[in-house]
mmCIF file of C-alpha atoms in Angstrom:
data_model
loop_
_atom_site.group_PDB
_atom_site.id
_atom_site.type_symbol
_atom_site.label_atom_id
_atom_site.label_comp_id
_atom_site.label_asym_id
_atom_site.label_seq_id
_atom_site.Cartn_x
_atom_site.Cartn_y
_atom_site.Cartn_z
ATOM 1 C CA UNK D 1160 0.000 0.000 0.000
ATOM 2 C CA UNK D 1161 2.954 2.581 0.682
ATOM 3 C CA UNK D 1162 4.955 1.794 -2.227
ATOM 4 C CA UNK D 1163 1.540 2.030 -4.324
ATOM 5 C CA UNK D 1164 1.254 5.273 -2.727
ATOM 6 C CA UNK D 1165 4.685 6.504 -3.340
ATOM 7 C CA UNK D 1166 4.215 5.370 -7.150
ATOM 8 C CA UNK D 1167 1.432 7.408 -7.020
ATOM 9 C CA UNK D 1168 3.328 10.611 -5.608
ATOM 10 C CA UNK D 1169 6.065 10.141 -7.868
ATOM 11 C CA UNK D 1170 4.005 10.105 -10.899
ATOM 12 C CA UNK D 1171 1.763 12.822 -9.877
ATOM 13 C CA UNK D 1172 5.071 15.014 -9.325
ATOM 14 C CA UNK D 1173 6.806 14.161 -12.770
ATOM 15 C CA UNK D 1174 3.344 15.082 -14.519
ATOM 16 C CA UNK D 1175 3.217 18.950 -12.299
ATOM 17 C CA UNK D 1176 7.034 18.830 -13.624
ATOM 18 C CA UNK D 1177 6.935 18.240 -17.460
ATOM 19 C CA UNK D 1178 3.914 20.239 -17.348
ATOM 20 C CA UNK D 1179 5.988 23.562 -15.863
ATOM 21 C CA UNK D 1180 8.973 22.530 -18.285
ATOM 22 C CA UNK D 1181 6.898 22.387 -21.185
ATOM 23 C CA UNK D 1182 5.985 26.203 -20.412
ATOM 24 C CA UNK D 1183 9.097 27.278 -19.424
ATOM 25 C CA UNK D 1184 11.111 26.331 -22.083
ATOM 26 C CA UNK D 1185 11.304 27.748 -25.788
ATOM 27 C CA UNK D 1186 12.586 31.177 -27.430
ATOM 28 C CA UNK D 1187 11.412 32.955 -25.023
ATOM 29 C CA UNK D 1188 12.925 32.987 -21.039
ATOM 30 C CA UNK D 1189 9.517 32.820 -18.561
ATOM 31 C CA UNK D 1190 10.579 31.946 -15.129
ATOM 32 C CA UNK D 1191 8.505 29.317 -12.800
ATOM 33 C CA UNK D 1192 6.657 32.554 -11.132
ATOM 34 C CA UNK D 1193 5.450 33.572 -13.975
ATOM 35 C CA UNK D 1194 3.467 30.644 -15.192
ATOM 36 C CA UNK D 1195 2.164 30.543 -11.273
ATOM 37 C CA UNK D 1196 1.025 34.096 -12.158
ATOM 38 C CA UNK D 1197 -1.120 32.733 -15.290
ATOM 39 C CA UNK D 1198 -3.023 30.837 -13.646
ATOM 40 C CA UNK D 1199 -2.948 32.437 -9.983
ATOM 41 C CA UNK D 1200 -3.328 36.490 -10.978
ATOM 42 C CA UNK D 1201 -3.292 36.482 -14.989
ATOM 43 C CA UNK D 1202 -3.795 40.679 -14.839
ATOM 44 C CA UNK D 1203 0.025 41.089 -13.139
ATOM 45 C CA UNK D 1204 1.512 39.061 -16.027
ATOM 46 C CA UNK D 1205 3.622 40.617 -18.654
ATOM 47 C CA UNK D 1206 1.467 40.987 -22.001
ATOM 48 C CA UNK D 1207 3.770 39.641 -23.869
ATOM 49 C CA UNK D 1208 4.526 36.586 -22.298
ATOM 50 C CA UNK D 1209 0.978 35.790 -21.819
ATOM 51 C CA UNK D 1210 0.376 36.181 -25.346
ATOM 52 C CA UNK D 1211 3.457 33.246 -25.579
ATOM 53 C CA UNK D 1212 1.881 30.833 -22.895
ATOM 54 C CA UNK D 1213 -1.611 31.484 -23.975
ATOM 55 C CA UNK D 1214 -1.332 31.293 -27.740
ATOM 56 C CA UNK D 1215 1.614 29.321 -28.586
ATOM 57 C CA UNK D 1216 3.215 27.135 -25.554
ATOM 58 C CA UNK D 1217 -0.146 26.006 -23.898
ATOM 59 C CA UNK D 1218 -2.103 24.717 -27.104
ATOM 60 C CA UNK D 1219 1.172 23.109 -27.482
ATOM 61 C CA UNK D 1220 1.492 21.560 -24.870
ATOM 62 C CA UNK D 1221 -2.280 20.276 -24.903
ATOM 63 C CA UNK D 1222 -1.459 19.126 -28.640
ATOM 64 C CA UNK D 1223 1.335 17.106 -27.358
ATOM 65 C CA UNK D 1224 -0.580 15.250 -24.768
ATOM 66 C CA UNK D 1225 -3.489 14.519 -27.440
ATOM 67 C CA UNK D 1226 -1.072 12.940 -29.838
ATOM 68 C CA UNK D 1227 0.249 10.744 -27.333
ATOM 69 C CA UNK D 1228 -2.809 9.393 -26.628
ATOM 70 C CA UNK D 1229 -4.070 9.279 -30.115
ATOM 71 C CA UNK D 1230 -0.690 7.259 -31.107
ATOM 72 C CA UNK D 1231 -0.440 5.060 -28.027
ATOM 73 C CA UNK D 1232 -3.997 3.643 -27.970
ATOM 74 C CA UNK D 1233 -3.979 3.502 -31.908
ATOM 75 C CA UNK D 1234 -0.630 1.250 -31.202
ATOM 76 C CA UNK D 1235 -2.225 -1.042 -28.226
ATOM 77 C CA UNK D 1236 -5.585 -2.025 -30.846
ATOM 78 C CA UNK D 1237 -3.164 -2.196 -33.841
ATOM 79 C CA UNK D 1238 -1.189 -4.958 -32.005
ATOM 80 C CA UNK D 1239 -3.984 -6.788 -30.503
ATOM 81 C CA UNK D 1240 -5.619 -6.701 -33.860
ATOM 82 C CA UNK D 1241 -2.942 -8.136 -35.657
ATOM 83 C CA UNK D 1242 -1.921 -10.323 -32.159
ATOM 84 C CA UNK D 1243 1.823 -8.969 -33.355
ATOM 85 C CA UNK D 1244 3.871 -6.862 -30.656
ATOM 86 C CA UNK D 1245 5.744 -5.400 -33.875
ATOM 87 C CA UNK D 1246 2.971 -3.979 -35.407
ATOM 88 C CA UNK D 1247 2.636 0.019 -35.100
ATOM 89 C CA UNK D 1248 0.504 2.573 -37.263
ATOM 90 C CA UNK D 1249 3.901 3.765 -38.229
ATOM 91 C CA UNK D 1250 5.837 0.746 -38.797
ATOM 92 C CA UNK D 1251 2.870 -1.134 -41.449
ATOM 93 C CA UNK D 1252 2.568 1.771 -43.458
ATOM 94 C CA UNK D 1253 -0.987 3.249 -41.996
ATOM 95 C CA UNK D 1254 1.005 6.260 -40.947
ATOM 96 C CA UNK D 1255 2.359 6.762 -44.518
ATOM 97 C CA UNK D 1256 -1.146 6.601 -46.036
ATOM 98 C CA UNK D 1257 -2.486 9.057 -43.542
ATOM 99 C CA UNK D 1258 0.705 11.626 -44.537
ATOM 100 C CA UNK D 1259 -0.261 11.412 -48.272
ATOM 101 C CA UNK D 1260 -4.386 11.917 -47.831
ATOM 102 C CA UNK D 1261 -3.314 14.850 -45.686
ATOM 103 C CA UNK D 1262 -0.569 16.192 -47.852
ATOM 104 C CA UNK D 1263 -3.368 16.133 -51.077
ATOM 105 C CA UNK D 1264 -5.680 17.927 -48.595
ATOM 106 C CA UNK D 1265 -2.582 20.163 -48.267
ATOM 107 C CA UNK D 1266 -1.965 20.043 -52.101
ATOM 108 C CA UNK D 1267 -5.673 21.123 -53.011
ATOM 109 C CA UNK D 1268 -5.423 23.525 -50.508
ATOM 110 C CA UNK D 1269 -8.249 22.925 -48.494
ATOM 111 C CA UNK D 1270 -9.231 23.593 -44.341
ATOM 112 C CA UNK D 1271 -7.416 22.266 -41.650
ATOM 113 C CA UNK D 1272 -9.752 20.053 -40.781
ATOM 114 C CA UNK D 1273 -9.381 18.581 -44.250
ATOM 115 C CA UNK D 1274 -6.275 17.410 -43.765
ATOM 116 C CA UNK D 1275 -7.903 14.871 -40.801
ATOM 117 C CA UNK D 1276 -10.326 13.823 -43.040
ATOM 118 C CA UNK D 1277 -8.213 12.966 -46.301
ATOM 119 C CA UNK D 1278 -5.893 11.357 -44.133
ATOM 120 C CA UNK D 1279 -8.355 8.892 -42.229
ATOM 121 C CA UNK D 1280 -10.177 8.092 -45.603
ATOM 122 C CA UNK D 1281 -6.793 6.664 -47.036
ATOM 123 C CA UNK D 1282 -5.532 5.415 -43.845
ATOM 124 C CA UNK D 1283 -8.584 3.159 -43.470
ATOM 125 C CA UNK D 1284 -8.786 2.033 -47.087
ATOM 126 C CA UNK D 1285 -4.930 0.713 -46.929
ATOM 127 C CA UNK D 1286 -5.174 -0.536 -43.068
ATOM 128 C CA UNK D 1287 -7.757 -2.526 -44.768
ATOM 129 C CA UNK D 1288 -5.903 -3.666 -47.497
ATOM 130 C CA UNK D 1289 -2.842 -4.529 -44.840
ATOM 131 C CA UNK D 1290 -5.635 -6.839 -42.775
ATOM 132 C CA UNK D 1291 -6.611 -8.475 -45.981
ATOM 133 C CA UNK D 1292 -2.977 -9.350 -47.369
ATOM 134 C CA UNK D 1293 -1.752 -10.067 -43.707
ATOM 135 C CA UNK D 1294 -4.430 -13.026 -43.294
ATOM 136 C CA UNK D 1295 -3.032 -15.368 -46.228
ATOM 137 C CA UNK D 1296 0.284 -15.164 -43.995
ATOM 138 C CA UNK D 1297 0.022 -14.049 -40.469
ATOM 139 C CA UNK D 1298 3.704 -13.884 -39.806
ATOM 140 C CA UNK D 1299 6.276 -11.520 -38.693
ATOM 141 C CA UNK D 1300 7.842 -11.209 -42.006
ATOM 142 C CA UNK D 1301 4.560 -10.617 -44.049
ATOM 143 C CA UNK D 1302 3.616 -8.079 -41.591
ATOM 144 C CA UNK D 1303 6.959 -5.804 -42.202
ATOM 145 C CA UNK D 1304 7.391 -6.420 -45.682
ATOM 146 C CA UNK D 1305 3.753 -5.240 -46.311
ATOM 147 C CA UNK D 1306 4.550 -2.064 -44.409
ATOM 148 C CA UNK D 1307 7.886 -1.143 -45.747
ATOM 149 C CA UNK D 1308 6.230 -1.858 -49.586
ATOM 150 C CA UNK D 1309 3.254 0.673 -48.800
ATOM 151 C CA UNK D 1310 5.223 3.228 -46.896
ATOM 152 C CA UNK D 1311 7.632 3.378 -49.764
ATOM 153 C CA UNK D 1312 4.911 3.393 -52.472
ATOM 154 C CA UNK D 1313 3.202 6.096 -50.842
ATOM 155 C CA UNK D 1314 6.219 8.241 -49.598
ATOM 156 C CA UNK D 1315 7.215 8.453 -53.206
ATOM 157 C CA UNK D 1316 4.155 9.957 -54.237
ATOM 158 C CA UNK D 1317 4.420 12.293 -50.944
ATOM 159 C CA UNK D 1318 7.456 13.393 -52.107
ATOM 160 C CA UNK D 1319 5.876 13.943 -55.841
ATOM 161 C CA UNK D 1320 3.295 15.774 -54.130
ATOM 162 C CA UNK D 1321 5.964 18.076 -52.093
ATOM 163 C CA UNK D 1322 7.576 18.801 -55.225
ATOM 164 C CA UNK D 1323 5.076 19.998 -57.017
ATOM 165 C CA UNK D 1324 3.959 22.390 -54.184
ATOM 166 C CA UNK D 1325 7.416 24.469 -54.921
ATOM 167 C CA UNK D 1326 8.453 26.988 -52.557
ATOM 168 C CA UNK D 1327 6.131 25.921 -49.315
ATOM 169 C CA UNK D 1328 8.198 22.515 -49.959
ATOM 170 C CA UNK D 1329 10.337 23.173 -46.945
ATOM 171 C CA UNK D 1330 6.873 23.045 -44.377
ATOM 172 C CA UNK D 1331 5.804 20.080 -45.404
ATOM 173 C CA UNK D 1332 9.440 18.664 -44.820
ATOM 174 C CA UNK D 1333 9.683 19.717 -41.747
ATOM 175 C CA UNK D 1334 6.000 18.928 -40.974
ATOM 176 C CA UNK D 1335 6.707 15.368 -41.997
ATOM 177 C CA UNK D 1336 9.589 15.190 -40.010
ATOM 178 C CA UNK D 1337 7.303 15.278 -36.587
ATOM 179 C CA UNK D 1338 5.986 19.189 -35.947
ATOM 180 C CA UNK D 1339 4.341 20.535 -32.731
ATOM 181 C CA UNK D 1340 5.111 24.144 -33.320
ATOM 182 C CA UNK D 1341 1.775 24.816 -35.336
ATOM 183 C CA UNK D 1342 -0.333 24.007 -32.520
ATOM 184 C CA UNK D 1343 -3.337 26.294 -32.288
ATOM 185 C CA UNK D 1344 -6.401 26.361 -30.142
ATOM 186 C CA UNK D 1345 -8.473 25.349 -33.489
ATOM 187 C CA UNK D 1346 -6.031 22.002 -33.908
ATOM 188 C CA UNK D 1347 -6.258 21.326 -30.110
ATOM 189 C CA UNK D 1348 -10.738 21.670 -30.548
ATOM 190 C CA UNK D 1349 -10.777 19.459 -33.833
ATOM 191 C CA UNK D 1350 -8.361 16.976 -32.144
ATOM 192 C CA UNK D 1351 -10.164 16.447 -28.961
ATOM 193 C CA UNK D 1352 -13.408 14.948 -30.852
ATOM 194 C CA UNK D 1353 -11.432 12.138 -32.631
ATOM 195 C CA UNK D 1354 -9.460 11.472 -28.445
ATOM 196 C CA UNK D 1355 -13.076 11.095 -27.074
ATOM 197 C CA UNK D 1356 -14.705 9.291 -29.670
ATOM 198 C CA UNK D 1357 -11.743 6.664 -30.295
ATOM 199 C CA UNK D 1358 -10.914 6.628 -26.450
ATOM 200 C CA UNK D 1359 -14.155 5.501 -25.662
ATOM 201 C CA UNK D 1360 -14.400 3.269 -28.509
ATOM 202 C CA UNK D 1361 -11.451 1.503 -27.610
ATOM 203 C CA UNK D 1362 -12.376 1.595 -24.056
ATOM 204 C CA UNK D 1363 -16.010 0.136 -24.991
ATOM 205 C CA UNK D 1364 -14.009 -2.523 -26.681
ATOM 206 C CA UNK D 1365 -11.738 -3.792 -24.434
ATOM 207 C CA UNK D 1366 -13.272 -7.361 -23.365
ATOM 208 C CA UNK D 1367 -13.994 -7.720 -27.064
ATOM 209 C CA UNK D 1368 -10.225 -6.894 -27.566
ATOM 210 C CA UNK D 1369 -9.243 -9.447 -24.788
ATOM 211 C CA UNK D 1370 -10.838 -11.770 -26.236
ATOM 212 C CA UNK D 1371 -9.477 -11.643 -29.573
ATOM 213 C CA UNK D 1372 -6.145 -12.107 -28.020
ATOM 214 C CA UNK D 1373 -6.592 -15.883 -27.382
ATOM 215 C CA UNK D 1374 -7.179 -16.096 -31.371
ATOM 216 C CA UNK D 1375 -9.506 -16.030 -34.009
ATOM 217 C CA UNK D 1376 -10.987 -19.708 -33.867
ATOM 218 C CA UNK D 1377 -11.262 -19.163 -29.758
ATOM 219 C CA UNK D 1378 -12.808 -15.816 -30.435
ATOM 220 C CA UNK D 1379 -15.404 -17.181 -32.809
ATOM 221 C CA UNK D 1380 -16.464 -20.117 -30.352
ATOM 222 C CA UNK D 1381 -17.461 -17.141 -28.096
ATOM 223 C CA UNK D 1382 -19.110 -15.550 -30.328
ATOM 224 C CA UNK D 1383 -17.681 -12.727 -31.653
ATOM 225 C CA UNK D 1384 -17.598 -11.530 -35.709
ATOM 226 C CA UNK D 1385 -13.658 -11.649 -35.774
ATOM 227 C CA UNK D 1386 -13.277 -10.055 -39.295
ATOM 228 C CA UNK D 1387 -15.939 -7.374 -38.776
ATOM 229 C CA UNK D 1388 -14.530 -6.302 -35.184
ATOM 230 C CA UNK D 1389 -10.948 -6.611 -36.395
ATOM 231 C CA UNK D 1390 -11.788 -4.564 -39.518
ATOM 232 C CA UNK D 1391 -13.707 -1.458 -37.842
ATOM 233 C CA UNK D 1392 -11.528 -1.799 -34.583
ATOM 234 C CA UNK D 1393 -8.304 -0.529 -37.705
ATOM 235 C CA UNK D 1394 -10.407 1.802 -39.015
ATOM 236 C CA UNK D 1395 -10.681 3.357 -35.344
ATOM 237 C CA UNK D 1396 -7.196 3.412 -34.870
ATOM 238 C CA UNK D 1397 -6.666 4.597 -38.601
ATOM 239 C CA UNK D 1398 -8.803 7.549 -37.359
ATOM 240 C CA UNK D 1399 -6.506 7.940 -34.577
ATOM 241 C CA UNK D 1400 -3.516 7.719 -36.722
ATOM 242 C CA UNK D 1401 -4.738 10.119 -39.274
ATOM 243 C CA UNK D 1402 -5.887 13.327 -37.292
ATOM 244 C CA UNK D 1403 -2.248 12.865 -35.405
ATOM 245 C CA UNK D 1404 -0.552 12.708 -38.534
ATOM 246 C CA UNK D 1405 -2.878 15.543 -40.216
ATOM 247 C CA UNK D 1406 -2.315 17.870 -37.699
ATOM 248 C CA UNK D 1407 2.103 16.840 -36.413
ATOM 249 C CA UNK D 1408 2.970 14.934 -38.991
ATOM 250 C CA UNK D 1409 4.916 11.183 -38.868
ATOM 251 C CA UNK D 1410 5.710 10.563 -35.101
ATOM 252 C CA UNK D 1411 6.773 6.857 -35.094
ATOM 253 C CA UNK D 1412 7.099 4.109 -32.412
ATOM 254 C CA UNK D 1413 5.101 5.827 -29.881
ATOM 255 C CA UNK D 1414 2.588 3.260 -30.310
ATOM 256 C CA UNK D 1415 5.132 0.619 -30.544
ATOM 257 C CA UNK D 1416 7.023 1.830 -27.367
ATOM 258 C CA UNK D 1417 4.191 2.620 -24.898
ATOM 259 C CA UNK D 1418 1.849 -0.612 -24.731
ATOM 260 C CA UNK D 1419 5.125 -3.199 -24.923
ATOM 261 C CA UNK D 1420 6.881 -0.951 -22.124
ATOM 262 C CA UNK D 1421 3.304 -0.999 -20.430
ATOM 263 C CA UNK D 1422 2.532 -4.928 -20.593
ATOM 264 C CA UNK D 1423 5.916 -5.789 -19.062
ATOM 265 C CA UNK D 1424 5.716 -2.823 -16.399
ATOM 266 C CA UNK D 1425 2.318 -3.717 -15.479
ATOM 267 C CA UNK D 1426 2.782 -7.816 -16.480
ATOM 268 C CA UNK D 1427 -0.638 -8.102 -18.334
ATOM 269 C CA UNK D 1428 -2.185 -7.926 -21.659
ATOM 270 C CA UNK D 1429 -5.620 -7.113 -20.532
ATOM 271 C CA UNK D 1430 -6.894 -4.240 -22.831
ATOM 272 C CA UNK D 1431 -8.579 -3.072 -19.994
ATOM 273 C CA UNK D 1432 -5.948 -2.049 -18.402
ATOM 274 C CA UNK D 1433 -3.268 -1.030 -21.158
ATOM 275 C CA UNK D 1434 -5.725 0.951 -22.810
ATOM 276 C CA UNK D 1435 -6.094 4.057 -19.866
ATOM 277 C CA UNK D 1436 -2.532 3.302 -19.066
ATOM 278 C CA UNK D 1437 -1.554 3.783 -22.465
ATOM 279 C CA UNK D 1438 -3.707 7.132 -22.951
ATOM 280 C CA UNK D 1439 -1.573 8.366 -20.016
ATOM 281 C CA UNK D 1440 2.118 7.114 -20.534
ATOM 282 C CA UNK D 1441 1.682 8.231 -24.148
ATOM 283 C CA UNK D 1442 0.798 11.998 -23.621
ATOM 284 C CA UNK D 1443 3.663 11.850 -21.092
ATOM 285 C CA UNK D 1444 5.703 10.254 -23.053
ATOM 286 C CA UNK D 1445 4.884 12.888 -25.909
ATOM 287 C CA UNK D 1446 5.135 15.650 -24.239
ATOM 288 C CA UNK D 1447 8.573 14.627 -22.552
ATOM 289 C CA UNK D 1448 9.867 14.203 -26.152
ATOM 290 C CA UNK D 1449 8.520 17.378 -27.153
ATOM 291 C CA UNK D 1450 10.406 18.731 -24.424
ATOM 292 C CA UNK D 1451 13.904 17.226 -25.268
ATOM 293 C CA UNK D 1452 13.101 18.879 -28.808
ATOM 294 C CA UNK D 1453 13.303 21.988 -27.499
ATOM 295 C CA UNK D 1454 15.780 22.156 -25.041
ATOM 296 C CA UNK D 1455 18.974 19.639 -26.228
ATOM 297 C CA UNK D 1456 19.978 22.363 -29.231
ATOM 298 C CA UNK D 1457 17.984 25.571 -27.781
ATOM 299 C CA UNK D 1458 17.104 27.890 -29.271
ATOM 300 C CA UNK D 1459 17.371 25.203 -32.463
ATOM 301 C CA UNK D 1460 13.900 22.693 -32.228
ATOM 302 C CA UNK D 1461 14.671 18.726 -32.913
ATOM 303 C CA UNK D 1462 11.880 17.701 -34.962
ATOM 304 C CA UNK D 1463 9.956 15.456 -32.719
ATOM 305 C CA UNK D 1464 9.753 12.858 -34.635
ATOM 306 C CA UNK D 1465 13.767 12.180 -34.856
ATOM 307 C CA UNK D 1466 13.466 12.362 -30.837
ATOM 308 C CA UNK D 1467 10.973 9.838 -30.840
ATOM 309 C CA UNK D 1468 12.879 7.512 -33.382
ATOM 310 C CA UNK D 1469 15.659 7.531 -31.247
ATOM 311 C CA UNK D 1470 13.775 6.287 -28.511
ATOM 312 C CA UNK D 1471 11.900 3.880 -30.966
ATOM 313 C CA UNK D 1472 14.336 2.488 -33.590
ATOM 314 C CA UNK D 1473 16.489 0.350 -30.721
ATOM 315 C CA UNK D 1474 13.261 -0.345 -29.375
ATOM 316 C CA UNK D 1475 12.627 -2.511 -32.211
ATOM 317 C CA UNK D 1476 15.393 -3.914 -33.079
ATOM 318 C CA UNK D 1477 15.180 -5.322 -30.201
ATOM 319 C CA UNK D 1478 11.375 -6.512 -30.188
ATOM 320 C CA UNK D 1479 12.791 -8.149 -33.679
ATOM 321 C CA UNK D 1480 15.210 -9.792 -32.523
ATOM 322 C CA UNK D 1481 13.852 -11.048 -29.496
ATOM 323 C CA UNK D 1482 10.746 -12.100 -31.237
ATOM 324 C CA UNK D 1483 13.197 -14.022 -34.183
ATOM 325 C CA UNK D 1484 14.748 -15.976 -31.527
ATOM 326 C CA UNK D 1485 11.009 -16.719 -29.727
ATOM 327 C CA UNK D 1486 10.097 -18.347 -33.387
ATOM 328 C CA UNK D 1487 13.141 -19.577 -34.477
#
């Protein structure tokens, strides 16, 4: 009971802290008393740097935490979907598709929230066409090799796409690259209906999703339309994929990272549990990242995504190899 309260205190205390370092750090120099002044007396507050916290550093900071739970419960379904601990909206391509509906969105110049919407519409057609191609194998190997052919059959028509745009080129590189610094209060409102409704989705899901763990033939004995479920459970998570992407670009391995760290932390599989614990680790997680972007090269910004890779491409390698030697 102590040490579960001490977890608790701990955890509670690194949230209060990445929250105050998030605000703190950027361009700008705003000391701890100031951002106890926003929220405590906002009238004896500079102008200037309440224009920075209000308008730039706390819709980023809310963006960040969305994302992370947009890409860390899109990464728990994903893998219990595919009953694979390698697969990850980034890693099988359903990232990729999402970056080229939203960069046509970008391309035909249409509303931000456009950019959501073109991206979930191809996300979910080709996270469909991964489910269909991945049944006739079901392996490891089928699973990567489908997601490395789409993500480069895609990216080249991204880049096509970039080209063509000419002289705004260098945004959508950068945006591509993982990019938090466009957060608005708009973003954070569109973004928040896609966290509810695929949170409680998910959430609504979650015995369904344990039960599909013990395998399709199991699963059908109890009842349960395994193709049907599997099929709108990745078009969920391609909705979760696609407004992330839409609005911060490709931000891998955060939903290979958080529910594998989770399930050996917490030593379960039960979606019940990884998916809330995964909405929470995965803002964190996010927004700690976000926060080593800005601060390792101040005042230059690490796009997000290359933090997150760093973090994410050992991470793998050793899932792969671990997982070759399990089958082997």
């Amino acid at each position: 009971m102590q040490k579960a309260w001490r977890t608790n205190l701990f955890f509670i205390a690194l949230c209060i802290f990445l929250v105050i370092y998030s605000l703190s750090v950027g361009g700008a120099d705003i000391s701890f008393g100031d951002i106890l002044k926003l929220f405590s007396d906002p009238n004896s507050i500079d102008e200037a740097k309440k224009t920075i916290l209000l308008e730039i550093r706390l819709p980023r900071l809310i963006m960040a935490l969305l994302i992370g739970m947009l890409l860390a419960s899109s990464g728990v379904i994903v893998q219990s979907v595919f009953l694979n601990p390698l697969a990850d909206p980034y890693i099988i391509g359903i990232a990729a598709s999402a970056t080229f509906g939203a960069v046509i969105a970008y391309f035909l110049k249409l509303p931000d929230i456009y950019y959501g919407v073109f991206a979930f519409f191809v996300a979910s057609a080709l996270s469909l066409v991964i489910f269909s191609l991945y049944k006739k194998g079901k392996s490891i190997a089928t699973l990567l090799i489908i997601g490395i052919a789409f993500s480069s059959f895609l990216g080249a028509f991204t880049s096509f796409a970039t080209y063509l745009i000419g002289e705004d080129s260098f945004k959508i590189v950068a945006w591509m690259m993982g990019f938090l610094s466009g957060a608005t209060w708009e973003k954070v409102t569109i973004l928040i209906v896609p966290v509810i409704f695929s949170t409680m989705y998910f959430y609504f899901k979650r015995h369904e999703l344990n039960v599909l763990l013990s395998g399709d033939d199991e699963a059908k004995t109890l009842g349960v339309n395994v193709q049907k479920s599997k099929k709108i459970l990745l078009i969920i998570a391609s909705l979760a994929t696609a407004f992330s992407v839409a609005f911060t670009g490709m931000i891998g391995f955060v939903g290979l990272i958080i529910p594998h760290t989770l399930r050996l932390i917490l030593k379960t599989s039960s979606n019940a549990t990884l998916i809330p614990a995964s909405l929470i680790v995965g803002a964190l997680f996010l927004l700690f990242c976000d926060n080593l972007s800005k601060s390792i090269l101040s005042p230059i910004e690490i796009p997000i995504g290359v933090v997150t890779a760093f973090f994410g491409a050992p991470f793998f390698l050793f899932l792969a190899i671990k997982q070759g030697k399990a089958s082997g």
